[in-house]
Structures are given as structure tokens and as C-alpha cells.
Amino acid sequence: MQRIIGGKPGGRPKAVQPPGTVPGPAALPAVARVRVDEGSEGQRLDNFLLKLFKGVPKTHVYRVIRSGEVRVNKGRAAADTRLALGDEVRLPPVRMADRSAEPPAPAREFPVVFEDEHLIAVDKPAGVAVHGGSGVSFGVIEQLRQARPAAKFLELVHRLDKETSGLLLLAKKRSALTALQDQFRSRETGKTYAALVPGAWPANKKVIDVPLHKFLTAEGERRVRTVEVDHDQARRSITLVKVAKKFTDFTLLDVTIKTGRTHQIRVHLAHEGHPIAGDAKYGDFALNKSLARGDAVPGHKFPRMFLHARRLRFEHPATGEVIELEAPLPTECEALLKVLR
């Protein structure tokens, strides 16, 4: 088993090229044909098209597939058809959003914890989204693609909230992406987070098994809430909690998730009466303001959420070797704990 803490073994492998897009203006005025390269090999047809047809509504993409206007090797294909290397895909004329006026994401590298020819693990800072969308122009994935223009393939394996720092996996080959996502779906990975909560967490409270429901607010913002087991949209969600350190007014927790629901840790801890310090969506807003001003912990300002993905364990997608990665607490989190001690 490889166990890596805040570093990477060996040198960097040779760079490869990011996933391609349809060249040209904001519309395909005529039929176009593209070849499937190694970056798209094994991808579903619908996902392949959604990536190519930026700005085209999903309903239209599925409509042109059902109508037979999209062809694979001159034959009709279903949305779930898996593409093979060298396949020819016929693209019908479609109108796409004009993105020529949008500035490209700035190139940026992030601290590398592990990297080889199959995957890369970075230590994401708090305040950086993992991808663009929902009012965010760009995130880690877009910035890394700009920083590595020769990369043939670079995709997120999983996600972290914008406000959460820590370990984030990206795949450099489609085979690695599918293998790692299968592990995440089957809960064969170990993800542990450090979370600071106000008050004294009861030591005997080790398992939170409370269903969650994702919904949109009236303003269109994505939120999550706990619901009863018999709720028609309840999704079972399990979080394991261990007390790592007790302070006078706070508790540092080691939190492991057995299910990967949106905002799971944040909602579960808030449900137990101990919201994460600095959580702007589910937290104690008066406490958050006091922390940011430096009043809650005299002389120390803490303006972020204290949630950090500190450990990640998985099987290497190519070798099967167990890899265990660790990302130390960010400087601002360590500084807060030092004052609390």
C-alpha cells in the first residue's frame, strides 16, 4: 500500500492533451463528422454530445439522438451507446451558445499530493469551486486544463463543495475515471474529513443514519434537509463521527461518510445540533460572524468553513494497489486550533 502525505512519488509524467471540443463558431451550420479519440473512448453517446454541444439544451440533444440525426459509424445509435476508439460520429447542424466573448479560465496548478500517468490528486483550497456552473465561471478542472494544454484527458472523479478544502481526485485516462467512479459508487473508498463544531460533541454519538432530501429554494439555490424515512424522496445517508480533540467551546471531529450525498456532513452535523464552524448555509450565522471578526476566538479571525477532506483511500485503477493519501490541515485551520489549545 502506498501512503502519501502532502507529496507525490517520483517525477511528473509526460503531459497529455485535454478533451477536445467541436471547433469553429457558435453554430454547426452543416453536418460535421468527428472521430472518437482516446480521451472519449468508452464514453456514452449522450455525454459525448453534451460536452461537444455547449449551451445546447439537454432536451434538444436527446431529441436529435432519438430522431436518428446523430449517427455512429453511419448507423443509428441510442443515448447509452458506448463509443469506441476511432468511431465516426455524425453531428447534425445545431445552434450553440456563443462563448467567444467569455474569457478563458486562468491557468493554475494546485498542490499535488499524488500523480502518475493515470490520475492526479490535488489539495484543493477552500473557496475554489471544482468546476464552473451555477454562477461560477470556472473551477479547478478548467484551470488545470488551461495549465496543462497538452493533456489529452482530464476529468473530475468526484466533487468537493466550494467551501471545503482537501483531497480531490482527477483522472488522466477514461479507463481510470470509470474504475475510480465505480469505487466511489460502491463505497469502496475511504474518505475522512476534519470538521470543527461548536460545543461538546457526545462521545457516544458515533453514527448518524438520517435520510436526506435535496431541493431548490425559491431563489433557485440548491439545499439539502433531513427528512423522515418514509418521505417519498428520502435517500438513506450514513455518517460516522469520532471525536479527535476536545476544546473548551469546540470539538474537532474525524468524519467518515459511508454514502456520498450532497452536503451530507454539513446537514448531518447541523441536524445533531453541532453545525460546522463557518458554514454559511447550515451553520450558526451569529457564531460565523463572530469567528470572522475575531470575537469568538479573541485575536484570531476565521472567515471560512472548517471542513477539510484530509484522507482518501482507494485502489489504484491500473495496478489494484491500495493508495492512501493525506492532506494536512490548511495553515488557517491549524492556526485556529493552536489558539483553541
Short mmCIF file of C-alpha atoms in Angstrom, two decimals:
data_model
loop_
_atom_site.label_atom_id
_atom_site.label_comp_id
_atom_site.label_asym_id
_atom_site.label_seq_id
_atom_site.Cartn_x
_atom_site.Cartn_y
_atom_site.Cartn_z
CA MET A 1 0.00 0.00 0.00
CA GLN A 2 1.24 3.46 -0.86
CA ARG A 3 0.65 6.04 1.87
CA ILE A 4 1.31 9.60 0.84
CA ILE A 5 1.08 12.73 2.97
CA GLY A 6 1.19 16.04 1.14
CA GLY A 7 3.62 14.92 -1.53
CA LYS A 8 3.99 12.81 -4.65
CA PRO A 9 6.26 9.90 -5.59
CA GLY A 10 8.80 10.34 -8.33
CA GLY A 11 8.81 12.93 -11.08
CA ARG A 12 5.94 14.22 -13.14
CA PRO A 13 4.89 12.05 -16.08
CA LYS A 14 4.77 13.46 -19.57
CA ALA A 15 1.82 15.73 -20.14
CA VAL A 16 -1.13 14.68 -22.21
CA GLN A 17 -3.87 16.70 -24.01
CA PRO A 18 -7.35 17.91 -22.71
CA PRO A 19 -10.62 16.65 -24.12
CA GLY A 20 -11.38 18.22 -27.48
CA THR A 21 -14.41 20.27 -28.42
CA VAL A 22 -16.11 20.98 -31.70
CA PRO A 23 -14.03 23.66 -33.45
CA GLY A 24 -15.50 26.70 -35.11
CA PRO A 25 -18.16 29.32 -34.35
CA ALA A 26 -21.18 29.20 -32.09
CA ALA A 27 -23.13 27.05 -34.52
CA LEU A 28 -22.58 23.98 -36.69
CA PRO A 29 -24.19 25.28 -39.94
CA ALA A 30 -23.81 21.94 -41.66
CA VAL A 31 -23.32 18.30 -40.85
CA ALA A 32 -19.97 17.60 -39.19
CA ARG A 33 -18.17 14.34 -38.51
CA VAL A 34 -15.76 13.73 -35.66
CA ARG A 35 -13.57 10.78 -34.73
CA VAL A 36 -13.58 9.41 -31.19
CA ASP A 37 -10.12 9.77 -29.68
CA GLU A 38 -8.68 8.09 -26.60
CA GLY A 39 -10.00 10.92 -24.44
CA SER A 40 -13.60 9.99 -25.31
CA GLU A 41 -13.21 6.23 -25.72
CA GLY A 42 -15.80 4.34 -23.65
CA GLN A 43 -17.99 7.41 -23.10
CA ARG A 44 -21.77 7.28 -23.53
CA LEU A 45 -23.04 8.97 -26.68
CA ASP A 46 -25.28 11.41 -24.78
CA ASN A 47 -22.46 12.56 -22.50
CA PHE A 48 -20.14 12.88 -25.50
CA LEU A 49 -22.64 15.15 -27.26
CA LEU A 50 -23.47 17.22 -24.17
CA LYS A 51 -19.79 18.05 -23.84
CA LEU A 52 -19.48 18.96 -27.52
CA PHE A 53 -22.71 20.93 -27.75
CA LYS A 54 -22.02 23.52 -25.07
CA GLY A 55 -25.10 25.63 -24.42
CA VAL A 56 -27.49 23.31 -26.25
CA PRO A 57 -30.45 22.22 -24.06
CA LYS A 58 -30.34 18.58 -22.98
CA THR A 59 -33.83 18.04 -24.38
CA HIS A 60 -32.60 19.00 -27.86
CA VAL A 61 -29.55 16.74 -27.62
CA TYR A 62 -31.74 13.74 -26.74
CA ARG A 63 -34.21 14.72 -29.47
CA VAL A 64 -31.57 14.60 -32.23
CA ILE A 65 -30.35 11.24 -30.91
CA ARG A 66 -33.88 9.75 -30.94
CA SER A 67 -34.59 11.16 -34.40
CA GLY A 68 -31.53 9.44 -35.87
CA GLU A 69 -29.84 12.70 -36.87
CA VAL A 70 -26.81 11.61 -34.83
CA ARG A 71 -25.11 8.58 -36.36
CA VAL A 72 -22.26 6.39 -35.15
CA ASN A 73 -20.37 4.71 -37.98
CA LYS A 74 -23.31 5.63 -40.29
CA GLY A 75 -25.83 3.77 -38.12
CA ARG A 76 -28.46 4.93 -35.63
CA ALA A 77 -27.36 4.80 -32.01
CA ALA A 78 -29.02 5.10 -28.61
CA ALA A 79 -28.17 7.65 -25.93
CA ASP A 80 -26.41 4.97 -23.85
CA THR A 81 -24.27 3.66 -26.73
CA ARG A 82 -20.64 3.36 -25.61
CA LEU A 83 -18.22 4.91 -28.09
CA ALA A 84 -15.09 3.07 -29.20
CA LEU A 85 -11.75 4.47 -30.27
CA GLY A 86 -11.92 5.53 -33.93
CA ASP A 87 -15.73 5.60 -34.17
CA GLU A 88 -17.09 8.23 -36.55
CA VAL A 89 -19.88 10.33 -35.09
CA ARG A 90 -22.13 12.34 -37.41
CA LEU A 91 -23.19 15.64 -35.85
CA PRO A 92 -26.29 17.42 -37.21
CA PRO A 93 -26.42 21.23 -37.53
CA VAL A 94 -27.15 22.74 -34.11
CA ARG A 95 -27.03 26.26 -32.70
CA MET A 96 -24.78 26.60 -29.67
CA ALA A 97 -24.28 29.42 -27.19
CA ASP A 98 -21.66 31.89 -28.35
CA ARG A 99 -18.84 31.64 -25.84
CA SER A 100 -16.28 33.55 -27.85
CA ALA A 101 -16.71 36.63 -25.64
CA GLU A 102 -16.13 34.67 -22.44
CA PRO A 103 -12.56 34.97 -21.12
CA PRO A 104 -10.81 31.61 -20.67
CA ALA A 105 -10.18 30.29 -17.20
CA PRO A 106 -6.80 31.41 -15.84
CA ALA A 107 -4.20 28.67 -15.88
CA ARG A 108 -3.47 27.41 -12.39
CA GLU A 109 -1.74 24.45 -10.84
CA PHE A 110 -2.79 23.19 -7.41
CA PRO A 111 -0.67 21.45 -4.75
CA VAL A 112 -0.12 17.89 -5.99
CA VAL A 113 -0.35 15.09 -3.43
CA PHE A 114 -0.04 12.21 -5.91
CA GLU A 115 0.36 11.94 -9.67
CA ASP A 116 1.11 9.28 -12.26
CA GLU A 117 0.02 8.61 -15.84
CA HIS A 118 -3.46 7.53 -14.69
CA LEU A 119 -4.58 10.07 -12.11
CA ILE A 120 -3.74 13.15 -10.13
CA ALA A 121 -4.72 14.06 -6.57
CA VAL A 122 -4.58 17.72 -5.58
CA ASP A 123 -5.08 19.56 -2.30
CA LYS A 124 -7.92 21.97 -3.18
CA PRO A 125 -8.02 25.26 -1.29
CA ALA A 126 -11.25 26.46 0.32
CA GLY A 127 -13.17 29.00 -1.74
CA VAL A 128 -12.38 27.40 -5.11
CA ALA A 129 -15.14 25.54 -6.97
CA VAL A 130 -14.25 22.21 -8.54
CA HIS A 131 -15.91 23.21 -11.85
CA GLY A 132 -17.74 26.11 -13.46
CA GLY A 133 -21.52 26.46 -13.40
CA SER A 134 -24.27 27.90 -11.19
CA GLY A 135 -22.85 31.40 -11.42
CA VAL A 136 -19.21 30.26 -11.22
CA SER A 137 -17.21 30.90 -14.41
CA PHE A 138 -14.54 28.29 -13.78
CA GLY A 139 -13.13 25.93 -11.20
CA VAL A 140 -10.26 23.54 -10.56
CA ILE A 141 -10.87 21.42 -13.66
CA GLU A 142 -10.97 24.37 -16.09
CA GLN A 143 -7.90 25.99 -14.54
CA LEU A 144 -5.90 22.76 -14.64
CA ARG A 145 -6.82 22.18 -18.29
CA GLN A 146 -5.52 25.67 -19.09
CA ALA A 147 -2.34 24.99 -17.12
CA ARG A 148 -1.84 21.68 -18.96
CA PRO A 149 -2.75 22.41 -22.60
CA ALA A 150 -1.11 19.21 -23.80
CA ALA A 151 -3.29 16.94 -21.64
CA LYS A 152 -5.50 14.71 -23.80
CA PHE A 153 -7.85 13.85 -20.95
CA LEU A 154 -8.54 15.40 -17.57
CA GLU A 155 -11.80 14.84 -15.69
CA LEU A 156 -13.05 15.10 -12.11
CA VAL A 157 -13.52 11.75 -10.38
CA HIS A 158 -15.64 13.24 -7.58
CA ARG A 159 -16.52 16.65 -6.16
CA LEU A 160 -15.96 18.81 -3.11
CA ASP A 161 -18.04 21.80 -2.07
CA LYS A 162 -16.50 25.14 -2.95
CA GLU A 163 -16.10 25.97 0.75
CA THR A 164 -14.42 22.62 1.56
CA SER A 165 -10.67 22.18 1.27
CA GLY A 166 -8.67 19.00 0.79
CA LEU A 167 -8.11 15.98 -1.39
CA LEU A 168 -9.63 15.97 -4.88
CA LEU A 169 -9.07 13.22 -7.45
CA LEU A 170 -8.87 13.76 -11.20
CA ALA A 171 -8.45 11.11 -13.87
CA LYS A 172 -5.97 11.40 -16.75
CA LYS A 173 -7.44 8.45 -18.66
CA ARG A 174 -11.05 7.44 -19.25
CA SER A 175 -10.30 3.92 -18.00
CA ALA A 176 -9.08 5.41 -14.71
CA LEU A 177 -12.15 7.65 -14.49
CA THR A 178 -14.67 4.82 -14.86
CA ALA A 179 -12.76 2.50 -12.50
CA LEU A 180 -12.46 5.13 -9.77
CA GLN A 181 -16.06 6.29 -10.13
CA ASP A 182 -17.17 2.66 -9.77
CA GLN A 183 -15.26 2.52 -6.49
CA PHE A 184 -16.89 5.72 -5.26
CA ARG A 185 -20.36 4.50 -6.24
CA SER A 186 -19.89 1.16 -4.49
CA ARG A 187 -18.46 2.91 -1.39
CA GLU A 188 -15.17 1.05 -1.69
CA THR A 189 -13.23 4.22 -0.97
CA GLY A 190 -12.43 5.69 2.43
CA LYS A 191 -12.99 9.44 2.76
CA THR A 192 -12.29 11.12 6.08
CA TYR A 193 -12.87 14.80 6.85
CA ALA A 194 -11.77 17.07 9.69
CA ALA A 195 -14.63 19.22 10.96
CA LEU A 196 -14.69 21.72 13.81
CA VAL A 197 -18.05 22.16 15.54
CA PRO A 198 -19.17 24.35 18.45
CA GLY A 199 -19.93 22.74 21.79
CA ALA A 200 -19.11 19.33 23.24
CA TRP A 201 -19.89 16.51 20.82
CA PRO A 202 -21.24 13.50 22.74
CA ALA A 203 -18.61 10.77 22.56
CA ASN A 204 -21.27 8.04 22.27
CA LYS A 205 -22.75 9.63 19.14
CA LYS A 206 -20.76 7.72 16.53
CA VAL A 207 -23.26 7.03 13.75
CA ILE A 208 -25.71 9.40 12.07
CA ASP A 209 -28.18 7.44 9.94
CA VAL A 210 -30.69 10.07 8.85
CA PRO A 211 -32.24 10.32 5.35
CA LEU A 212 -31.61 13.43 3.28
CA HIS A 213 -33.61 15.22 0.59
CA LYS A 214 -32.17 17.66 -1.97
CA PHE A 215 -34.35 20.59 -3.07
CA LEU A 216 -34.24 24.06 -4.59
CA THR A 217 -35.12 27.21 -2.66
CA ALA A 218 -37.47 29.85 -4.10
CA GLU A 219 -34.34 31.66 -5.33
CA GLY A 220 -33.18 28.53 -7.17
CA GLU A 221 -30.40 27.68 -4.71
CA ARG A 222 -29.59 24.03 -4.09
CA ARG A 223 -30.15 22.95 -0.48
CA VAL A 224 -30.43 19.70 1.49
CA ARG A 225 -32.53 18.84 4.54
CA THR A 226 -33.12 15.85 6.77
CA VAL A 227 -36.43 14.01 6.27
CA GLU A 228 -38.30 11.07 7.73
CA VAL A 229 -37.57 7.57 6.44
CA ASP A 230 -40.98 7.34 4.77
CA HIS A 231 -40.53 10.60 2.81
CA ASP A 232 -41.09 9.85 -0.89
CA GLN A 233 -37.74 11.38 -1.88
CA ALA A 234 -35.69 10.29 1.13
CA ARG A 235 -32.20 8.97 0.43
CA ARG A 236 -30.52 6.97 3.15
CA SER A 237 -27.38 8.74 4.35
CA ILE A 238 -24.82 7.43 6.85
CA THR A 239 -22.07 9.43 8.52
CA LEU A 240 -19.56 8.08 11.06
CA VAL A 241 -18.23 10.51 13.66
CA LYS A 242 -15.26 10.24 16.01
CA VAL A 243 -14.05 12.87 18.48
CA ALA A 244 -10.48 13.83 17.57
CA LYS A 245 -9.90 16.64 20.07
CA LYS A 246 -11.95 18.44 22.70
CA PHE A 247 -11.61 22.16 23.39
CA THR A 248 -13.41 24.41 25.85
CA ASP A 249 -16.04 25.63 23.40
CA PHE A 250 -15.44 23.47 20.33
CA THR A 251 -14.86 19.86 19.26
CA LEU A 252 -12.65 18.67 16.41
CA LEU A 253 -14.20 15.67 14.66
CA ASP A 254 -13.00 12.96 12.30
CA VAL A 255 -15.92 12.34 9.97
CA THR A 256 -16.18 9.43 7.53
CA ILE A 257 -19.02 9.19 5.03
CA LYS A 258 -20.48 5.84 4.02
CA THR A 259 -22.80 7.48 1.48
CA GLY A 260 -21.89 10.42 -0.72
CA ARG A 261 -24.89 12.75 -0.61
CA THR A 262 -24.73 16.45 -1.41
CA HIS A 263 -23.81 18.49 1.70
CA GLN A 264 -24.15 15.29 3.77
CA ILE A 265 -21.66 16.09 6.52
CA ARG A 266 -22.81 19.68 6.84
CA VAL A 267 -26.50 18.78 7.16
CA HIS A 268 -25.97 15.76 9.42
CA LEU A 269 -23.80 17.66 11.92
CA ALA A 270 -26.23 20.60 11.94
CA HIS A 271 -29.10 18.15 12.49
CA GLU A 272 -27.33 16.93 15.64
CA GLY A 273 -27.12 20.48 16.96
CA HIS A 274 -23.43 20.98 16.15
CA PRO A 275 -23.15 22.77 12.77
CA ILE A 276 -19.71 23.16 11.26
CA ALA A 277 -17.91 26.33 12.29
CA GLY A 278 -18.10 28.86 9.47
CA ASP A 279 -20.77 27.02 7.45
CA ALA A 280 -22.67 29.82 5.68
CA LYS A 281 -25.56 27.57 4.55
CA TYR A 282 -26.34 25.35 7.51
CA GLY A 283 -24.35 26.88 10.34
CA ASP A 284 -24.82 29.19 13.29
CA PHE A 285 -24.75 32.53 11.49
CA ALA A 286 -24.10 34.60 14.64
CA LEU A 287 -21.16 32.37 15.51
CA ASN A 288 -19.85 32.55 11.94
CA LYS A 289 -19.82 36.37 12.06
CA SER A 290 -18.13 36.29 15.43
CA LEU A 291 -15.46 33.90 14.11
CA ALA A 292 -14.87 36.04 11.03
CA ARG A 293 -14.49 39.20 13.14
CA GLY A 294 -12.15 37.52 15.60
CA ASP A 295 -14.56 37.86 18.54
CA ALA A 296 -15.39 34.16 19.10
CA VAL A 297 -11.70 33.29 19.42
CA PRO A 298 -10.06 36.51 20.65
CA GLY A 299 -7.30 37.73 18.42
CA HIS A 300 -7.93 35.18 15.64
CA LYS A 301 -10.14 35.77 12.60
CA PHE A 302 -11.51 32.70 10.84
CA PRO A 303 -13.67 33.60 7.80
CA ARG A 304 -14.07 30.15 6.17
CA MET A 305 -15.83 26.86 6.88
CA PHE A 306 -13.79 24.37 8.90
CA LEU A 307 -14.29 21.25 6.77
CA HIS A 308 -11.24 19.59 5.22
CA ALA A 309 -11.01 16.34 3.22
CA ARG A 310 -7.89 15.07 4.93
CA ARG A 311 -7.67 11.40 4.00
CA LEU A 312 -8.59 9.36 0.92
CA ARG A 313 -8.13 5.64 0.44
CA PHE A 314 -8.77 3.76 -2.84
CA GLU A 315 -7.44 1.04 -5.11
CA HIS A 316 -5.26 2.23 -7.96
CA PRO A 317 -7.34 1.84 -11.16
CA ALA A 318 -4.50 0.20 -13.10
CA THR A 319 -2.45 -1.74 -10.54
CA GLY A 320 -5.04 -2.51 -7.86
CA GLU A 321 -2.61 -1.28 -5.20
CA VAL A 322 -4.23 0.36 -2.18
CA ILE A 323 -3.37 4.06 -2.15
CA GLU A 324 -3.85 6.13 0.99
CA LEU A 325 -3.43 9.87 0.64
CA GLU A 326 -3.37 12.53 3.33
CA ALA A 327 -3.59 16.31 3.09
CA PRO A 328 -2.52 18.24 6.21
CA LEU A 329 -4.87 20.83 7.64
CA PRO A 330 -4.56 24.23 5.93
CA THR A 331 -2.48 26.84 7.73
CA GLU A 332 -5.51 28.88 8.80
CA CYS A 333 -7.17 25.80 10.34
CA GLU A 334 -4.02 24.80 12.21
CA ALA A 335 -3.64 28.36 13.46
CA LEU A 336 -7.19 28.35 14.86
CA LEU A 337 -6.64 25.02 16.63
CA LYS A 338 -3.39 26.33 18.10
CA VAL A 339 -5.26 29.27 19.65
CA LEU A 340 -8.02 26.98 20.92
CA ARG A 341 -5.46 24.75 22.64
#
